[in-house]
mmCIF file of C-alpha atoms in Angstrom:
data_model
loop_
_atom_site.group_PDB
_atom_site.id
_atom_site.type_symbol
_atom_site.label_atom_id
_atom_site.label_comp_id
_atom_site.label_asym_id
_atom_site.label_seq_id
_atom_site.Cartn_x
_atom_site.Cartn_y
_atom_site.Cartn_z
ATOM 1 C CA MET A 168 171.683 80.776 184.210
ATOM 2 C CA PRO A 169 171.430 78.940 180.846
ATOM 3 C CA TRP A 170 167.945 79.490 179.448
ATOM 4 C CA PRO A 171 166.340 76.663 177.434
ATOM 5 C CA THR A 172 166.426 76.432 173.663
ATOM 6 C CA PHE A 173 163.324 74.909 172.077
ATOM 7 C CA GLY A 174 164.351 75.113 168.429
ATOM 8 C CA THR A 175 164.742 77.957 165.998
ATOM 9 C CA SER A 176 161.398 78.045 164.215
ATOM 10 C CA ILE A 177 157.682 77.517 164.524
ATOM 11 C CA SER A 178 155.615 76.033 161.716
ATOM 12 C CA PRO A 179 153.303 78.600 160.083
ATOM 13 C CA MET A 180 150.462 76.217 160.937
ATOM 14 C CA ARG A 181 151.335 76.025 164.635
ATOM 15 C CA ILE A 182 150.546 78.336 167.545
ATOM 16 C CA GLU A 183 152.324 77.538 170.792
ATOM 17 C CA VAL A 184 150.499 78.396 174.001
ATOM 18 C CA SER A 185 151.948 78.483 177.513
ATOM 19 C CA VAL A 186 149.889 79.083 180.654
ATOM 20 C CA VAL A 187 152.190 80.033 183.528
ATOM 21 C CA PRO A 188 151.332 80.148 187.259
ATOM 22 C CA VAL A 189 152.456 83.503 188.643
ATOM 23 C CA ARG A 190 153.055 82.615 192.294
ATOM 24 C CA ALA A 191 154.986 79.433 191.475
ATOM 25 C CA SER A 192 157.274 81.070 188.886
ATOM 26 C CA PRO A 193 160.893 82.085 189.674
ATOM 27 C CA ALA A 194 160.309 85.841 189.612
ATOM 28 C CA ASP A 195 163.811 86.617 190.940
ATOM 29 C CA MET A 196 165.480 84.783 188.047
ATOM 30 C CA LEU A 197 163.043 86.227 185.508
ATOM 31 C CA TRP A 198 163.885 89.716 186.796
ATOM 32 C CA ASP A 199 167.405 89.199 185.438
ATOM 33 C CA VAL A 200 166.222 88.882 181.813
ATOM 34 C CA LEU A 201 164.182 92.115 181.817
ATOM 35 C CA SER A 202 165.300 95.374 180.258
ATOM 36 C CA ASP A 203 165.796 98.453 182.420
ATOM 37 C CA GLU A 204 162.510 99.901 181.161
ATOM 38 C CA GLU A 205 160.627 96.696 181.961
ATOM 39 C CA ARG A 206 162.034 96.749 185.480
ATOM 40 C CA ARG A 207 161.020 100.371 185.945
ATOM 41 C CA ARG A 208 157.544 99.535 184.698
ATOM 42 C CA ALA A 209 157.226 96.673 187.177
ATOM 43 C CA GLU A 210 158.437 98.833 190.054
ATOM 44 C CA ARG A 211 155.719 101.389 189.385
ATOM 45 C CA TYR A 212 153.046 98.934 190.529
ATOM 46 C CA ARG A 213 151.864 99.649 194.053
ATOM 47 C CA PHE A 214 151.057 96.080 195.058
ATOM 48 C CA GLU A 215 153.536 93.193 195.163
ATOM 49 C CA GLU A 216 151.117 90.856 193.379
ATOM 50 C CA ASP A 217 150.902 93.208 190.395
ATOM 51 C CA ARG A 218 154.680 93.687 190.315
ATOM 52 C CA ARG A 219 155.247 89.938 190.351
ATOM 53 C CA ARG A 220 152.692 89.378 187.568
ATOM 54 C CA SER A 221 154.425 92.009 185.418
ATOM 55 C CA VAL A 222 157.851 90.394 185.962
ATOM 56 C CA VAL A 223 156.598 86.869 185.253
ATOM 57 C CA ALA A 224 154.645 87.900 182.148
ATOM 58 C CA ARG A 225 157.476 89.797 180.481
ATOM 59 C CA GLY A 226 160.222 87.525 181.754
ATOM 60 C CA MET A 227 158.553 84.316 180.551
ATOM 61 C CA LEU A 228 157.761 85.950 177.221
ATOM 62 C CA ARG A 229 161.461 86.733 176.774
ATOM 63 C CA VAL A 230 162.494 83.201 177.791
ATOM 64 C CA LEU A 231 160.035 81.551 175.386
ATOM 65 C CA LEU A 232 160.875 83.839 172.471
ATOM 66 C CA GLY A 233 164.606 83.551 173.107
ATOM 67 C CA GLY A 234 164.338 79.777 173.247
ATOM 68 C CA ARG A 235 162.494 79.649 169.946
ATOM 69 C CA LEU A 236 164.983 81.978 168.251
ATOM 70 C CA GLY A 237 168.082 80.445 169.832
ATOM 71 C CA ARG A 238 169.007 83.838 171.294
ATOM 72 C CA ASP A 239 169.744 85.263 174.723
ATOM 73 C CA PRO A 240 166.346 86.471 176.048
ATOM 74 C CA ARG A 241 168.048 89.534 177.528
ATOM 75 C CA ARG A 242 169.090 90.664 174.038
ATOM 76 C CA LEU A 243 165.626 90.692 172.485
ATOM 77 C CA GLU A 244 164.319 94.090 171.392
ATOM 78 C CA PHE A 245 160.668 95.075 171.258
ATOM 79 C CA VAL A 246 158.942 97.828 169.316
ATOM 80 C CA GLU A 247 155.462 99.276 169.564
ATOM 81 C CA GLY A 248 153.233 98.192 166.711
ATOM 82 C CA ALA A 249 149.738 99.157 165.615
ATOM 83 C CA GLN A 250 147.385 100.210 168.422
ATOM 84 C CA GLY A 251 150.307 100.050 170.844
ATOM 85 C CA LYS A 252 150.634 96.272 170.476
ATOM 86 C CA PRO A 253 154.239 95.243 171.255
ATOM 87 C CA ALA A 254 156.190 93.309 168.647
ATOM 88 C CA LEU A 255 159.664 91.864 168.209
ATOM 89 C CA ARG A 256 162.034 94.055 166.255
ATOM 90 C CA GLY A 257 162.370 92.065 163.032
ATOM 91 C CA ARG A 258 159.003 90.316 163.520
ATOM 92 C CA GLU A 259 160.543 86.831 163.328
ATOM 93 C CA LEU A 260 157.786 85.635 165.641
ATOM 94 C CA GLU A 261 154.373 87.000 166.550
ATOM 95 C CA PHE A 262 153.133 86.844 170.126
ATOM 96 C CA ASN A 263 150.411 87.954 172.484
ATOM 97 C CA VAL A 264 150.126 87.907 176.277
ATOM 98 C CA SER A 265 147.172 87.905 178.671
ATOM 99 C CA HIS A 266 146.923 87.561 182.436
ATOM 100 C CA SER A 267 144.187 87.046 184.978
ATOM 101 C CA GLY A 268 144.276 85.894 188.579
ATOM 102 C CA ASP A 269 147.342 83.689 189.124
ATOM 103 C CA ARG A 270 147.887 82.847 185.465
ATOM 104 C CA VAL A 271 149.758 84.387 182.540
ATOM 105 C CA ALA A 272 148.919 83.061 179.062
ATOM 106 C CA ILE A 273 151.366 83.487 176.171
ATOM 107 C CA ALA A 274 150.751 82.634 172.510
ATOM 108 C CA ILE A 275 153.614 82.517 169.975
ATOM 109 C CA ALA A 276 153.198 82.125 166.210
ATOM 110 C CA ALA A 277 155.382 82.301 163.111
ATOM 111 C CA GLY A 278 156.240 85.780 161.888
ATOM 112 C CA GLY A 279 153.546 87.388 159.761
ATOM 113 C CA SER A 280 150.752 85.475 161.487
ATOM 114 C CA PRO A 281 149.016 87.835 163.946
ATOM 115 C CA VAL A 282 147.719 86.076 167.039
ATOM 116 C CA GLY A 283 145.593 87.029 170.032
ATOM 117 C CA ILE A 284 145.103 85.258 173.361
ATOM 118 C CA ASP A 285 142.918 85.941 176.372
ATOM 119 C CA ILE A 286 142.606 84.243 179.748
ATOM 120 C CA GLU A 287 140.033 85.093 182.404
ATOM 121 C CA VAL A 288 139.238 83.878 185.901
ATOM 122 C CA GLU A 289 135.654 82.653 186.112
ATOM 123 C CA GLN A 290 133.516 84.516 188.634
ATOM 124 C CA PRO A 291 130.770 82.173 189.905
ATOM 125 C CA ARG A 292 129.181 84.835 192.105
ATOM 126 C CA MET A 293 128.390 87.174 189.219
ATOM 127 C CA THR A 294 124.612 87.624 189.038
ATOM 128 C CA ASP A 295 124.319 90.067 186.130
ATOM 129 C CA LEU A 296 125.668 87.853 183.337
ATOM 130 C CA VAL A 297 122.524 88.127 181.202
ATOM 131 C CA VAL A 298 122.527 91.917 181.546
ATOM 132 C CA LEU A 299 126.188 92.077 180.554
ATOM 133 C CA ALA A 300 125.648 89.699 177.639
ATOM 134 C CA ARG A 301 122.779 91.825 176.320
ATOM 135 C CA ARG A 302 124.920 94.944 176.602
ATOM 136 C CA TYR A 303 128.186 93.701 175.091
ATOM 137 C CA PHE A 304 127.532 90.543 173.072
ATOM 138 C CA SER A 305 125.901 90.069 169.690
ATOM 139 C CA PRO A 306 122.164 89.231 169.855
ATOM 140 C CA GLY A 307 122.828 85.570 169.081
ATOM 141 C CA GLU A 308 125.499 85.260 171.778
ATOM 142 C CA ALA A 309 123.287 87.005 174.330
ATOM 143 C CA ARG A 310 120.422 84.613 173.578
ATOM 144 C CA GLU A 311 122.692 81.628 174.197
ATOM 145 C CA VAL A 312 123.689 82.999 177.611
ATOM 146 C CA GLU A 313 120.031 83.689 178.447
ATOM 147 C CA ARG A 314 119.017 80.131 177.513
ATOM 148 C CA ALA A 315 121.823 78.685 179.610
ATOM 149 C CA ALA A 316 120.882 80.876 182.591
ATOM 150 C CA GLU A 317 117.330 79.536 182.520
ATOM 151 C CA VAL A 318 118.655 76.011 183.077
ATOM 152 C CA ASP A 319 121.911 76.176 185.039
ATOM 153 C CA ALA A 320 123.604 79.255 186.523
ATOM 154 C CA ASP A 321 127.058 77.616 186.554
ATOM 155 C CA ALA A 322 126.749 76.568 182.917
ATOM 156 C CA ALA A 323 125.695 80.109 182.003
ATOM 157 C CA MET A 324 128.724 81.496 183.822
ATOM 158 C CA ARG A 325 131.085 79.150 181.981
ATOM 159 C CA LEU A 326 129.467 79.990 178.641
ATOM 160 C CA PHE A 327 129.671 83.725 179.343
ATOM 161 C CA PHE A 328 133.402 83.605 180.053
ATOM 162 C CA THR A 329 134.033 81.259 177.120
ATOM 163 C CA ILE A 330 132.436 83.807 174.799
ATOM 164 C CA TRP A 331 134.111 86.738 176.548
ATOM 165 C CA THR A 332 137.626 85.308 176.236
ATOM 166 C CA ALA A 333 137.014 84.378 172.595
ATOM 167 C CA LYS A 334 135.876 87.906 171.778
ATOM 168 C CA GLU A 335 138.817 89.465 173.626
ATOM 169 C CA ALA A 336 141.214 87.162 171.770
ATOM 170 C CA VAL A 337 139.723 88.380 168.473
ATOM 171 C CA ILE A 338 140.096 92.037 169.455
ATOM 172 C CA LYS A 339 143.714 91.471 170.483
ATOM 173 C CA ALA A 340 144.567 89.566 167.295
ATOM 174 C CA VAL A 341 142.961 92.143 165.012
ATOM 175 C CA GLY A 342 144.575 94.996 166.937
ATOM 176 C CA GLY A 343 141.565 97.264 166.676
ATOM 177 C CA GLY A 344 141.287 98.031 170.367
ATOM 178 C CA LEU A 345 138.288 100.109 171.398
ATOM 179 C CA SER A 346 137.514 100.914 167.747
ATOM 180 C CA ILE A 347 135.902 97.457 167.381
ATOM 181 C CA GLU A 348 132.665 96.894 169.256
ATOM 182 C CA LEU A 349 132.208 93.475 170.850
ATOM 183 C CA ALA A 350 128.698 93.227 169.420
ATOM 184 C CA SER A 351 129.927 93.790 165.850
ATOM 185 C CA PHE A 352 131.003 90.156 165.503
ATOM 186 C CA SER A 353 129.959 86.761 166.801
ATOM 187 C CA VAL A 354 132.100 83.835 167.939
ATOM 188 C CA LEU A 355 129.351 81.230 168.258
ATOM 189 C CA PRO A 356 129.648 78.326 168.232
ATOM 190 C CA VAL A 357 132.725 78.407 170.457
ATOM 191 C CA GLN A 358 134.320 74.966 170.558
ATOM 192 C CA THR A 359 137.706 73.418 171.204
ATOM 193 C CA ARG A 360 138.126 73.238 167.422
ATOM 194 C CA LEU A 361 138.437 76.349 165.271
ATOM 195 C CA GLY A 362 135.325 78.407 164.667
ATOM 196 C CA ALA A 363 134.967 81.213 162.132
ATOM 197 C CA VAL A 364 134.432 84.725 163.442
ATOM 198 C CA GLU A 365 131.128 85.983 162.032
ATOM 199 C CA ASN A 366 131.491 89.584 160.869
ATOM 200 C CA LEU A 367 128.158 91.250 161.638
ATOM 201 C CA GLY A 368 129.094 94.885 161.085
ATOM 202 C CA GLY A 369 130.913 94.744 157.753
ATOM 203 C CA ASP A 370 134.276 95.885 159.153
ATOM 204 C CA PRO A 371 136.876 94.392 156.759
ATOM 205 C CA LYS A 372 139.346 94.059 159.631
ATOM 206 C CA LEU A 373 137.181 91.231 161.006
ATOM 207 C CA ASP A 374 137.220 89.084 157.865
ATOM 208 C CA GLY A 375 139.075 85.773 157.788
ATOM 209 C CA TRP A 376 139.684 85.219 161.500
ATOM 210 C CA HIS A 377 139.112 81.991 163.415
ATOM 211 C CA VAL A 378 139.014 81.432 167.157
ATOM 212 C CA ALA A 379 139.258 78.429 169.460
ATOM 213 C CA ALA A 380 138.402 77.984 173.115
ATOM 214 C CA LEU A 381 141.106 75.961 174.848
ATOM 215 C CA PRO A 382 140.575 73.248 177.432
ATOM 216 C CA SER A 383 141.373 75.172 180.617
ATOM 217 C CA GLU A 384 142.127 74.271 184.177
ATOM 218 C CA GLU A 385 139.357 74.634 186.713
ATOM 219 C CA GLY A 386 138.349 78.245 187.256
ATOM 220 C CA TYR A 387 139.867 79.706 184.074
ATOM 221 C CA ARG A 388 138.788 80.197 180.468
ATOM 222 C CA THR A 389 141.267 80.700 177.619
ATOM 223 C CA ALA A 390 140.884 81.412 173.884
ATOM 224 C CA VAL A 391 143.197 81.980 170.912
ATOM 225 C CA CYS A 392 142.513 83.780 167.624
ATOM 226 C CA ALA A 393 144.465 83.848 164.352
ATOM 227 C CA LEU A 394 143.940 84.419 160.630
ATOM 228 C CA GLY A 395 142.677 81.572 158.486
ATOM 229 C CA ALA A 396 141.609 78.076 159.463
ATOM 230 C CA GLU A 397 144.796 76.095 158.754
ATOM 231 C CA TRP A 398 146.454 76.241 162.156
ATOM 232 C CA GLU A 399 146.670 74.164 165.292
ATOM 233 C CA ILE A 400 147.320 74.976 168.942
ATOM 234 C CA VAL A 401 150.093 73.202 170.829
ATOM 235 C CA ARG A 402 150.457 73.574 174.592
ATOM 236 C CA VAL A 403 154.071 73.938 175.736
#
């Protein structure tokens, strides 16, 4: 089938974000754009839901990247970058992918502009949010969750997952993996506009990043992180 072409470039100041429903996506057609290795990887999943999520995530990534580059998505080649983070051979575009529940989130930026994205399903029945915040968040972030929990459990849950997705987006953008502790930086205040990442531990890898929490559909939280403050997020 003819895959869409969106244009051949992305402004350096623009990050394009797509949130894709897994169950409603054409997994059979997306299967056709995958490489042999990607198909083998998907087939290794035991459960159909996990296999479908793998196909949709990688297939939609190929379609979106191919559309932006004006190339056949089946011809794109990926390499393994720092910390195992996949990258396009040639690095014409940067990207990051996250999935949770029935959603896959994909962020695409101009080459040379590292980007991180995270999406999480909210879990209203979680009762240990304050304990988790104290364990994993910075002291300031944990205090905010505690204050919210004293007033409204649902608001505390939403705040917890807003902070969590923002922190995960930072980790994924920086590429530090488990070497960066979640408590070593703060993302408060988290707003729909860009907020500077506060480097609490002195790790130079955390300098210069900004993060934004995106308006999300009911039941999900999403955040994007990139270097500098001169960028905007466009939903596609």
